[in-house]
Amino acid sequence: MRMTRFTLLALAAAVVAGCGSEPLRRVDALTPTPAPLEVSEHTARQALAAAPICCERIDQLPYQPIKADFSGDVVIDTSAPAYAFDSGKSFFRAFALPVDSKSFEIRLYSQAGDTVLAPSAMLLDADFRITRLLDADDFTYVPASGMKGDSLDARLRIDRLYRDNPNNERYLVLFTSEAQMDGQTTLVHPAKAYAEALGNEPPAVPDPVAQHAPTGIIKMVLIEDRVAGQEANTYVPAYSTGREMGATLPAVPAPSVLPETQAYYRQAIDAALAEKDLERALRLADEAARVGDSGAKAYLLEHIQIK
Amino acid sequence: MKHIQQPTFLLKPGYLLAALLVSGPAAAVDFHGYMRSGVGATAGGGDQACFQVAGAPAKYRLGNECETYAEIGLGQQVWEEGEKSFYVDTMIAYKSTQENDWEGSDTNADGNYNPYDEAGDVALRQFHVIGKNLIDALPGADIWAGKRYYKRHDVHINDYYYWDVSGPGAGIEDIDLGFAKASVAWMRNTDGDWVYQGSGTGTNIANDTLDFRLAEIDVNPGGKLEIGYDYGKANLADFQERDDGYEDQKGHLVTLEHTQGNWFGGYNKLAVQYGTDGIIGSSGRNSTGNSDGDMLRVVNQGVVGLSENIEMMYVQIYEDKDFDNESGQTWASFGVRPVYKWNDVMSTAFEFGYDYIEPQADDQDSRDLKKFTIAQQWSAGRSFWARPQIRVFATYAMWDGGRYQAASQSIDAGDDDGLTFGVQAEAWW
C-alpha cells in the first residue's frame, strides 16, 4: 500500500515535471530571468581591451555541448573568453547544439538593467561555416512581464528534420559587436508597465536607458518540438553525390605509396628520360601522382636536362 | 542579417530558407493581466477582516485586501498596412470573496447549497478596437470604439482612482498638436438606482460624459502637465423629460495634473480637480441623483528611491465635497509604503495609512482610521513595482469603535482595533 502510494506520487511528479513544465516554457512571462549583470560599463570595456584573444580561428572556440532541454543563464562577463570577430573584439560564449534531437527553438533574453549586452548570435554548420548571423535587427526590446525582466529577445529555429544533413546548424556563438557597444536601449519605466498591465494611464515620466556594454547575461531556453511529424529521420537523398547545397565531402587522406611502387616509377622515369621520351616520362609522373606519389613530378623536373 | 563573413552562402536556397525561419517575438497575442489572492485570519478568530473608514472612497491595501480579484486581458494587432493598423483588446474581470474553492457566479435553484459557492462575479470590462493612424490628416492619432479602461489615473497603494471615466465609449486619442497630445472621448455610464418619480414604468438613465484632454505638455525639465475637462449630463428619453418629478443633473470637472520625473530617483504626480453638481462624488462620471454643490480634490503621490535599498511610495489626498443638501464630506488621507530590499528577491515593506472623514452635516461626528502593516515580501526583481510578489503580512488597525465599524468581518461592533495576518500573492503582466 505504502509502495503503491509512493509509486503514484512519483508518477504524478514525473507527469508534472515532464508535461506540465513544457508548455510553460513557451510563455515568455512565465520564464524566470536572472538579474542583469552589474558590471560597470567602464570596467567591462577596460577588461575587454585587456583580454587575451582565445583562438585564431572560429573552429577553435571552446564549444560547450548543450542538450535539447537546456534552460539556463549564459554569463558573458569579464572572465569569458574573447575573440576577434569581423565585427570587432568581443567576449563570447560558444555552444555545440544538440545533434540527435528533434527540431527545436532557441529563445534568447539578454537582460537589461543599467547596462545590456546587445547580442549577436552566430550559427555555424558542421564545417564551421556561418549559416546565419543575428544582430540588432533580430533582437528586439521586450518590456518586463511577469517573471521575465526587461530584455532584448530573439527566437530562432534550428532544423533537425534530417539528422544527417551536413548543412544542419551545429554551433551557436553569442557575442556582441563593436558598433552595438556604442548604442543604448530605452526601457519601459516599471511604473508605466504597471499602468499598462492594469489599463491605466501611464505616468508621464522619462524612461530609463540601458547603455550597451561588452558584458551581460543572456537567458537561453531550448524548446524541442513535440509533434510526432517532427520525428528525426535519416537524410538519404536519392543519387547522393554528397555535394548537395554546397556541402563538401570529407577530405579522405591519400593512401601512402609503397616504397617499391615509388622505386618502380622513378626507374621507369629514368629509363624514359634516357630514351629522351619526354612524353612518356611525363605520363609516368602523372600516373605516379595519381597513385599517391606526389614526389614523382619533382623527381622528373630534377632529372630533366635542358639542352 | 547583415555583416556576413561569407555572404555568398546566403544566396544558396537552403540558407535563404533557414534565414526566413528566424521569427521575431512580435505578432503574438498580447497577454495582459492582474491578480491578487491569498488567505488570512483575524487575531482572536475568524476570517481576515479588512479595514476602511466609513465613507472613505479607498483604503490602504497592503495586508488589507480580503478578496480575490483577477483581470485577464488578451489583445492582438489584427491588421497592418504601412503605418495603419487595427488592434483588438479584450478584458474580463473576476472577483470573489475568497472563501471557498468553487466560487461561481450562478445561483442554485435548490435550497440546499452553500452561499459561499456562489460568491463569485464575472464582469465584461474591456472589448474595444483601436484603429491606428487611419486618418491621414491626423498622423499618429488613433480612433477607437467599445468598452474600455479610458486613461485611468490611480494611486497604487490605496487602489484609488481619482480620474476614471471608463465604460462603453468612442473617441479619437493622441492627436499630435506639437505642444501636447489631444484626446476626445464620449463615454457612457448609467445610474442603476434611479426611481421613476411620476407615473409609468422606470427605465435606466443614460449618462454621457464628454472627455477632453491635453497631455504631455512640457512645462519644466522632467515635468509634464496634463489638462482635462469632463462634461457629464443625463441623456433623457422623451418620457423621462416629461416626468416633472424628476430632475436630472449635470456637472463639470476640470483636472490639472503635473508629473515630475527625475524626482529623488522616482517621480511625483500632483493632481488638482474641481467639479460641480452631477460629477461630484465620482471620478468623472455623471450621477443624476446628486444635489447641487462643488468639489475640490488634491491628490499628490510619488515613488522615490531613498537609498540604494529603500524605495517608498507616498500619497496625500484632500477632498472636499460640498453639497447644498449638506450630504457632503471632507476626506483627508495620508499613506506611505517604504520597502527595504534585502536582495534581488526579498524585501520588507511597511505601510502606514491614515484616513479622516469630516461629514458636512453639523450633527454628524468625524471619524478616522489608522492602519499599520508589516510584510515580508518575495518578488521577481528589486523594483518597487516588481511582481509577481508573495507577501506574509500582519496588519493592525485602530479606529473610533463607538462611532462605526471599520472592520469588514470577524470583529465585534464597538471594538476599536483589530489585528490580522495572512499571506497574499499579487501579480501583473
mmCIF file of N, CA and C in Angstrom, chain B residues 95-183:
data_model
loop_
_atom_site.group_PDB
_atom_site.id
_atom_site.type_symbol
_atom_site.label_atom_id
_atom_site.label_comp_id
_atom_site.label_asym_id
_atom_site.label_seq_id
_atom_site.Cartn_x
_atom_site.Cartn_y
_atom_site.Cartn_z
ATOM 1 N N LYS B 95 -14.060 38.422 -9.670
ATOM 2 C CA LYS B 95 -13.922 38.811 -8.272
ATOM 3 C C LYS B 95 -14.673 37.802 -7.419
ATOM 4 N N SER B 96 -14.042 37.410 -6.312
ATOM 5 C CA SER B 96 -14.751 36.536 -5.389
ATOM 6 C C SER B 96 -14.365 36.913 -3.973
ATOM 7 N N THR B 97 -15.149 36.426 -3.012
ATOM 8 C CA THR B 97 -14.897 36.808 -1.626
ATOM 9 C C THR B 97 -13.780 35.983 -0.991
ATOM 10 N N GLN B 98 -13.188 35.073 -1.759
ATOM 11 C CA GLN B 98 -12.034 34.318 -1.288
ATOM 12 C C GLN B 98 -12.377 33.477 -0.049
ATOM 13 N N GLU B 99 -13.473 32.719 -0.178
ATOM 14 C CA GLU B 99 -13.910 31.915 0.958
ATOM 15 C C GLU B 99 -13.864 30.419 0.646
ATOM 16 N N ASN B 100 -13.932 30.048 -0.615
ATOM 17 C CA ASN B 100 -14.120 28.653 -0.986
ATOM 18 C C ASN B 100 -13.348 28.315 -2.242
ATOM 19 N N ASP B 101 -13.300 27.018 -2.531
ATOM 20 C CA ASP B 101 -12.719 26.586 -3.803
ATOM 21 C C ASP B 101 -13.618 27.019 -4.949
ATOM 22 N N TRP B 102 -14.867 26.521 -4.930
ATOM 23 C CA TRP B 102 -15.808 26.835 -6.006
ATOM 24 C C TRP B 102 -16.521 28.133 -5.666
ATOM 25 N N GLU B 103 -16.219 29.186 -6.425
ATOM 26 C CA GLU B 103 -16.917 30.448 -6.226
ATOM 27 C C GLU B 103 -17.487 30.892 -7.568
ATOM 28 N N GLY B 104 -18.635 30.334 -7.885
ATOM 29 C CA GLY B 104 -19.260 30.630 -9.166
ATOM 30 C C GLY B 104 -20.133 31.860 -9.079
ATOM 31 N N SER B 105 -20.624 32.291 -10.238
ATOM 32 C CA SER B 105 -21.492 33.467 -10.247
ATOM 33 C C SER B 105 -22.957 33.076 -10.384
ATOM 34 N N ASP B 106 -23.211 31.762 -10.321
ATOM 35 C CA ASP B 106 -24.582 31.290 -10.513
ATOM 36 C C ASP B 106 -25.341 31.263 -9.187
ATOM 37 N N THR B 107 -26.641 31.170 -9.284
ATOM 38 C CA THR B 107 -27.473 30.979 -8.098
ATOM 39 C C THR B 107 -28.172 29.633 -8.225
ATOM 40 N N ASN B 108 -27.938 28.798 -7.237
ATOM 41 C CA ASN B 108 -28.532 27.467 -7.307
ATOM 42 C C ASN B 108 -30.030 27.535 -7.046
ATOM 43 N N ALA B 109 -30.760 26.734 -7.814
ATOM 44 C CA ALA B 109 -32.220 26.731 -7.664
ATOM 45 C C ALA B 109 -32.643 25.991 -6.399
ATOM 46 N N ASP B 110 -31.952 24.887 -6.066
ATOM 47 C CA ASP B 110 -32.362 24.148 -4.873
ATOM 48 C C ASP B 110 -31.875 24.868 -3.620
ATOM 49 N N GLY B 111 -32.602 24.673 -2.545
ATOM 50 C CA GLY B 111 -32.301 25.419 -1.338
ATOM 51 C C GLY B 111 -31.104 24.891 -0.567
ATOM 52 N N ASN B 112 -30.631 23.709 -0.943
ATOM 53 C CA ASN B 112 -29.601 23.053 -0.164
ATOM 54 C C ASN B 112 -28.222 23.359 -0.744
ATOM 55 N N TYR B 113 -27.734 24.547 -0.491
ATOM 56 C CA TYR B 113 -26.437 24.901 -1.057
ATOM 57 C C TYR B 113 -25.674 25.784 -0.072
ATOM 58 N N ASN B 114 -24.396 25.922 -0.360
ATOM 59 C CA ASN B 114 -23.518 26.776 0.429
ATOM 60 C C ASN B 114 -23.465 28.151 -0.252
ATOM 61 N N PRO B 115 -23.938 29.191 0.421
ATOM 62 C CA PRO B 115 -23.980 30.507 -0.239
ATOM 63 C C PRO B 115 -22.600 30.994 -0.685
ATOM 64 N N TYR B 116 -21.552 30.496 -0.033
ATOM 65 C CA TYR B 116 -20.213 30.955 -0.428
ATOM 66 C C TYR B 116 -19.734 30.302 -1.710
ATOM 67 N N ASP B 117 -20.491 29.296 -2.207
ATOM 68 C CA ASP B 117 -20.156 28.709 -3.502
ATOM 69 C C ASP B 117 -20.585 29.601 -4.650
ATOM 70 N N GLU B 118 -21.355 30.621 -4.353
ATOM 71 C CA GLU B 118 -21.792 31.481 -5.454
ATOM 72 C C GLU B 118 -21.422 32.939 -5.179
ATOM 73 N N ALA B 119 -20.248 33.095 -4.559
ATOM 74 C CA ALA B 119 -19.812 34.439 -4.195
ATOM 75 C C ALA B 119 -18.876 35.034 -5.245
ATOM 76 N N GLY B 120 -18.895 34.480 -6.439
ATOM 77 C CA GLY B 120 -18.012 34.989 -7.493
ATOM 78 C C GLY B 120 -18.744 35.885 -8.457
ATOM 79 N N ASP B 121 -17.993 36.763 -9.093
ATOM 80 C CA ASP B 121 -18.554 37.658 -10.103
ATOM 81 C C ASP B 121 -17.653 37.663 -11.326
ATOM 82 N N VAL B 122 -18.286 37.752 -12.469
ATOM 83 C CA VAL B 122 -17.531 37.909 -13.710
ATOM 84 C C VAL B 122 -18.030 39.180 -14.353
ATOM 85 N N ALA B 123 -17.123 40.017 -14.838
ATOM 86 C CA ALA B 123 -17.537 41.280 -15.448
ATOM 87 C C ALA B 123 -16.837 41.479 -16.785
ATOM 88 N N LEU B 124 -17.606 41.946 -17.752
ATOM 89 C CA LEU B 124 -17.024 42.375 -19.022
ATOM 90 C C LEU B 124 -16.463 43.768 -18.807
ATOM 91 N N ARG B 125 -15.180 43.949 -18.950
ATOM 92 C CA ARG B 125 -14.635 45.262 -18.660
ATOM 93 C C ARG B 125 -14.075 45.955 -19.894
ATOM 94 N N GLN B 126 -13.440 45.215 -20.777
ATOM 95 C CA GLN B 126 -12.920 45.870 -21.974
ATOM 96 C C GLN B 126 -13.181 44.998 -23.203
ATOM 97 N N PHE B 127 -13.768 45.587 -24.198
ATOM 98 C CA PHE B 127 -13.833 44.986 -25.528
ATOM 99 C C PHE B 127 -13.871 46.138 -26.512
ATOM 100 N N HIS B 128 -12.739 46.467 -27.081
ATOM 101 C CA HIS B 128 -12.721 47.609 -27.996
ATOM 102 C C HIS B 128 -11.709 47.405 -29.111
ATOM 103 N N VAL B 129 -11.867 48.220 -30.132
ATOM 104 C CA VAL B 129 -10.965 48.178 -31.284
ATOM 105 C C VAL B 129 -10.322 49.554 -31.424
ATOM 106 N N ILE B 130 -9.013 49.562 -31.600
ATOM 107 C CA ILE B 130 -8.295 50.814 -31.829
ATOM 108 C C ILE B 130 -7.768 50.799 -33.257
ATOM 109 N N GLY B 131 -8.130 51.805 -34.034
ATOM 110 C CA GLY B 131 -7.611 51.958 -35.387
ATOM 111 C C GLY B 131 -6.509 52.995 -35.368
ATOM 112 N N LYS B 132 -5.297 52.572 -35.648
ATOM 113 C CA LYS B 132 -4.159 53.479 -35.512
ATOM 114 C C LYS B 132 -3.804 54.116 -36.845
ATOM 115 N N ASN B 133 -3.599 55.428 -36.802
ATOM 116 C CA ASN B 133 -3.111 56.163 -37.973
ATOM 117 C C ASN B 133 -4.054 56.104 -39.165
ATOM 118 N N LEU B 134 -5.340 55.899 -38.921
ATOM 119 C CA LEU B 134 -6.251 55.693 -40.053
ATOM 120 C C LEU B 134 -6.593 57.000 -40.756
ATOM 121 N N ILE B 135 -6.513 58.129 -40.028
ATOM 122 C CA ILE B 135 -6.877 59.409 -40.625
ATOM 123 C C ILE B 135 -5.611 60.118 -41.081
ATOM 124 N N ASP B 136 -5.496 60.300 -42.382
ATOM 125 C CA ASP B 136 -4.254 60.865 -42.915
ATOM 126 C C ASP B 136 -3.992 62.267 -42.394
ATOM 127 N N ALA B 137 -5.075 63.009 -42.105
ATOM 128 C CA ALA B 137 -4.901 64.387 -41.652
ATOM 129 C C ALA B 137 -4.390 64.446 -40.209
ATOM 130 N N LEU B 138 -4.515 63.340 -39.481
ATOM 131 C CA LEU B 138 -4.088 63.314 -38.082
ATOM 132 C C LEU B 138 -3.063 62.200 -37.861
ATOM 133 N N PRO B 139 -1.848 62.406 -38.339
ATOM 134 C CA PRO B 139 -0.863 61.323 -38.211
ATOM 135 C C PRO B 139 -0.568 61.016 -36.747
ATOM 136 N N GLY B 140 -0.501 59.736 -36.417
ATOM 137 C CA GLY B 140 -0.218 59.323 -35.050
ATOM 138 C C GLY B 140 -1.457 59.179 -34.187
ATOM 139 N N ALA B 141 -2.576 59.697 -34.655
ATOM 140 C CA ALA B 141 -3.793 59.644 -33.840
ATOM 141 C C ALA B 141 -4.528 58.312 -34.049
ATOM 142 N N ASP B 142 -5.239 57.885 -33.008
ATOM 143 C CA ASP B 142 -5.992 56.631 -33.062
ATOM 144 C C ASP B 142 -7.482 56.920 -32.920
ATOM 145 N N ILE B 143 -8.293 56.206 -33.664
ATOM 146 C CA ILE B 143 -9.722 56.254 -33.391
ATOM 147 C C ILE B 143 -10.103 54.924 -32.749
ATOM 148 N N TRP B 144 -11.054 54.977 -31.857
ATOM 149 C CA TRP B 144 -11.385 53.759 -31.130
ATOM 150 C C TRP B 144 -12.855 53.746 -30.758
ATOM 151 N N ALA B 145 -13.382 52.542 -30.489
ATOM 152 C CA ALA B 145 -14.761 52.398 -30.039
ATOM 153 C C ALA B 145 -14.897 51.104 -29.264
ATOM 154 N N GLY B 146 -15.786 51.127 -28.274
ATOM 155 C CA GLY B 146 -16.048 49.930 -27.480
ATOM 156 C C GLY B 146 -15.837 50.175 -26.004
ATOM 157 N N LYS B 147 -16.061 49.132 -25.232
ATOM 158 C CA LYS B 147 -15.839 49.239 -23.771
ATOM 159 C C LYS B 147 -14.346 49.323 -23.506
ATOM 160 N N ARG B 148 -13.999 50.251 -22.627
ATOM 161 C CA ARG B 148 -12.572 50.480 -22.457
ATOM 162 C C ARG B 148 -12.240 51.095 -21.103
ATOM 163 N N TYR B 149 -11.069 50.701 -20.567
ATOM 164 C CA TYR B 149 -10.455 51.458 -19.476
ATOM 165 C C TYR B 149 -9.869 52.698 -20.136
ATOM 166 N N TYR B 150 -10.458 53.855 -19.863
ATOM 167 C CA TYR B 150 -10.029 55.026 -20.618
ATOM 168 C C TYR B 150 -9.116 55.920 -19.789
ATOM 169 N N LYS B 151 -7.822 55.831 -20.059
ATOM 170 C CA LYS B 151 -6.831 56.750 -19.468
ATOM 171 C C LYS B 151 -7.081 56.967 -17.975
ATOM 172 N N ARG B 152 -7.162 55.865 -17.240
ATOM 173 C CA ARG B 152 -7.470 55.953 -15.821
ATOM 174 C C ARG B 152 -6.250 56.417 -15.031
ATOM 175 N N HIS B 153 -6.488 57.267 -14.057
ATOM 176 C CA HIS B 153 -5.405 57.723 -13.182
ATOM 177 C C HIS B 153 -5.674 57.208 -11.782
ATOM 178 N N ASP B 154 -4.666 56.533 -11.205
ATOM 179 C CA ASP B 154 -4.890 55.879 -9.923
ATOM 180 C C ASP B 154 -3.765 56.184 -8.945
ATOM 181 N N VAL B 155 -4.012 55.805 -7.688
ATOM 182 C CA VAL B 155 -2.967 55.764 -6.668
ATOM 183 C C VAL B 155 -2.814 54.299 -6.304
ATOM 184 N N HIS B 156 -1.601 53.780 -6.466
ATOM 185 C CA HIS B 156 -1.444 52.336 -6.306
ATOM 186 C C HIS B 156 -1.695 51.871 -4.872
ATOM 187 N N ILE B 157 -1.110 52.546 -3.877
ATOM 188 C CA ILE B 157 -1.113 51.949 -2.534
ATOM 189 C C ILE B 157 -2.475 51.980 -1.851
ATOM 190 N N ASN B 158 -3.413 52.798 -2.337
ATOM 191 C CA ASN B 158 -4.757 52.650 -1.760
ATOM 192 C C ASN B 158 -5.800 52.343 -2.837
ATOM 193 N N ASP B 159 -5.305 51.936 -4.018
ATOM 194 C CA ASP B 159 -6.195 51.461 -5.071
ATOM 195 C C ASP B 159 -7.288 52.493 -5.368
ATOM 196 N N TYR B 160 -6.890 53.769 -5.371
ATOM 197 C CA TYR B 160 -7.875 54.828 -5.523
ATOM 198 C C TYR B 160 -7.775 55.417 -6.933
ATOM 199 N N TYR B 161 -8.898 55.428 -7.647
ATOM 200 C CA TYR B 161 -8.953 56.002 -8.997
ATOM 201 C C TYR B 161 -9.636 57.357 -8.913
ATOM 202 N N TYR B 162 -8.856 58.414 -9.088
ATOM 203 C CA TYR B 162 -9.423 59.751 -8.944
ATOM 204 C C TYR B 162 -9.874 60.344 -10.265
ATOM 205 N N TRP B 163 -9.482 59.705 -11.360
ATOM 206 C CA TRP B 163 -9.923 60.211 -12.664
ATOM 207 C C TRP B 163 -10.153 58.993 -13.536
ATOM 208 N N ASP B 164 -11.402 58.609 -13.668
ATOM 209 C CA ASP B 164 -11.710 57.349 -14.337
ATOM 210 C C ASP B 164 -13.120 57.435 -14.927
ATOM 211 N N VAL B 165 -13.184 57.579 -16.234
ATOM 212 C CA VAL B 165 -14.487 57.651 -16.902
ATOM 213 C C VAL B 165 -14.729 56.395 -17.729
ATOM 214 N N SER B 166 -14.017 55.314 -17.381
ATOM 215 C CA SER B 166 -14.085 54.083 -18.171
ATOM 216 C C SER B 166 -15.508 53.587 -18.369
ATOM 217 N N GLY B 167 -15.703 52.894 -19.473
ATOM 218 C CA GLY B 167 -17.010 52.346 -19.792
ATOM 219 C C GLY B 167 -17.147 52.196 -21.291
ATOM 220 N N PRO B 168 -18.374 52.018 -21.754
ATOM 221 C CA PRO B 168 -18.577 51.987 -23.203
ATOM 222 C C PRO B 168 -18.328 53.378 -23.776
ATOM 223 N N GLY B 169 -17.674 53.460 -24.912
ATOM 224 C CA GLY B 169 -17.382 54.784 -25.453
ATOM 225 C C GLY B 169 -16.742 54.725 -26.819
ATOM 226 N N ALA B 170 -16.353 55.906 -27.278
ATOM 227 C CA ALA B 170 -15.673 56.038 -28.558
ATOM 228 C C ALA B 170 -14.904 57.336 -28.537
ATOM 229 N N GLY B 171 -13.883 57.423 -29.370
ATOM 230 C CA GLY B 171 -13.140 58.675 -29.372
ATOM 231 C C GLY B 171 -11.949 58.670 -30.314
ATOM 232 N N ILE B 172 -11.261 59.793 -30.284
ATOM 233 C CA ILE B 172 -10.000 59.944 -31.010
ATOM 234 C C ILE B 172 -8.951 60.301 -29.974
ATOM 235 N N GLU B 173 -7.829 59.618 -29.996
ATOM 236 C CA GLU B 173 -6.833 59.902 -28.968
ATOM 237 C C GLU B 173 -5.463 60.165 -29.575
ATOM 238 N N ASP B 174 -4.663 60.849 -28.780
ATOM 239 C CA ASP B 174 -3.268 61.143 -29.112
ATOM 240 C C ASP B 174 -3.107 61.914 -30.423
ATOM 241 N N ILE B 175 -3.942 62.945 -30.591
ATOM 242 C CA ILE B 175 -3.781 63.842 -31.738
ATOM 243 C C ILE B 175 -2.589 64.746 -31.443
ATOM 244 N N ASP B 176 -1.609 64.726 -32.319
ATOM 245 C CA ASP B 176 -0.382 65.462 -32.061
ATOM 246 C C ASP B 176 -0.566 66.939 -32.409
ATOM 247 N N LEU B 177 -0.565 67.774 -31.368
ATOM 248 C CA LEU B 177 -0.718 69.211 -31.594
ATOM 249 C C LEU B 177 0.630 69.919 -31.565
ATOM 250 N N GLY B 178 1.704 69.162 -31.423
ATOM 251 C CA GLY B 178 3.012 69.782 -31.299
ATOM 252 C C GLY B 178 3.360 70.014 -29.849
ATOM 253 N N PHE B 179 2.605 70.874 -29.178
ATOM 254 C CA PHE B 179 2.903 71.153 -27.767
ATOM 255 C C PHE B 179 2.209 70.157 -26.842
ATOM 256 N N ALA B 180 1.272 69.398 -27.346
ATOM 257 C CA ALA B 180 0.518 68.472 -26.497
ATOM 258 C C ALA B 180 -0.129 67.399 -27.356
ATOM 259 N N LYS B 181 -0.583 66.349 -26.669
ATOM 260 C CA LYS B 181 -1.370 65.325 -27.343
ATOM 261 C C LYS B 181 -2.814 65.473 -26.891
ATOM 262 N N ALA B 182 -3.702 65.622 -27.851
ATOM 263 C CA ALA B 182 -5.101 65.862 -27.521
ATOM 264 C C ALA B 182 -5.909 64.583 -27.706
ATOM 265 N N SER B 183 -6.888 64.398 -26.822
ATOM 266 C CA SER B 183 -7.783 63.248 -26.925
ATOM 267 C C SER B 183 -9.206 63.699 -26.621
#
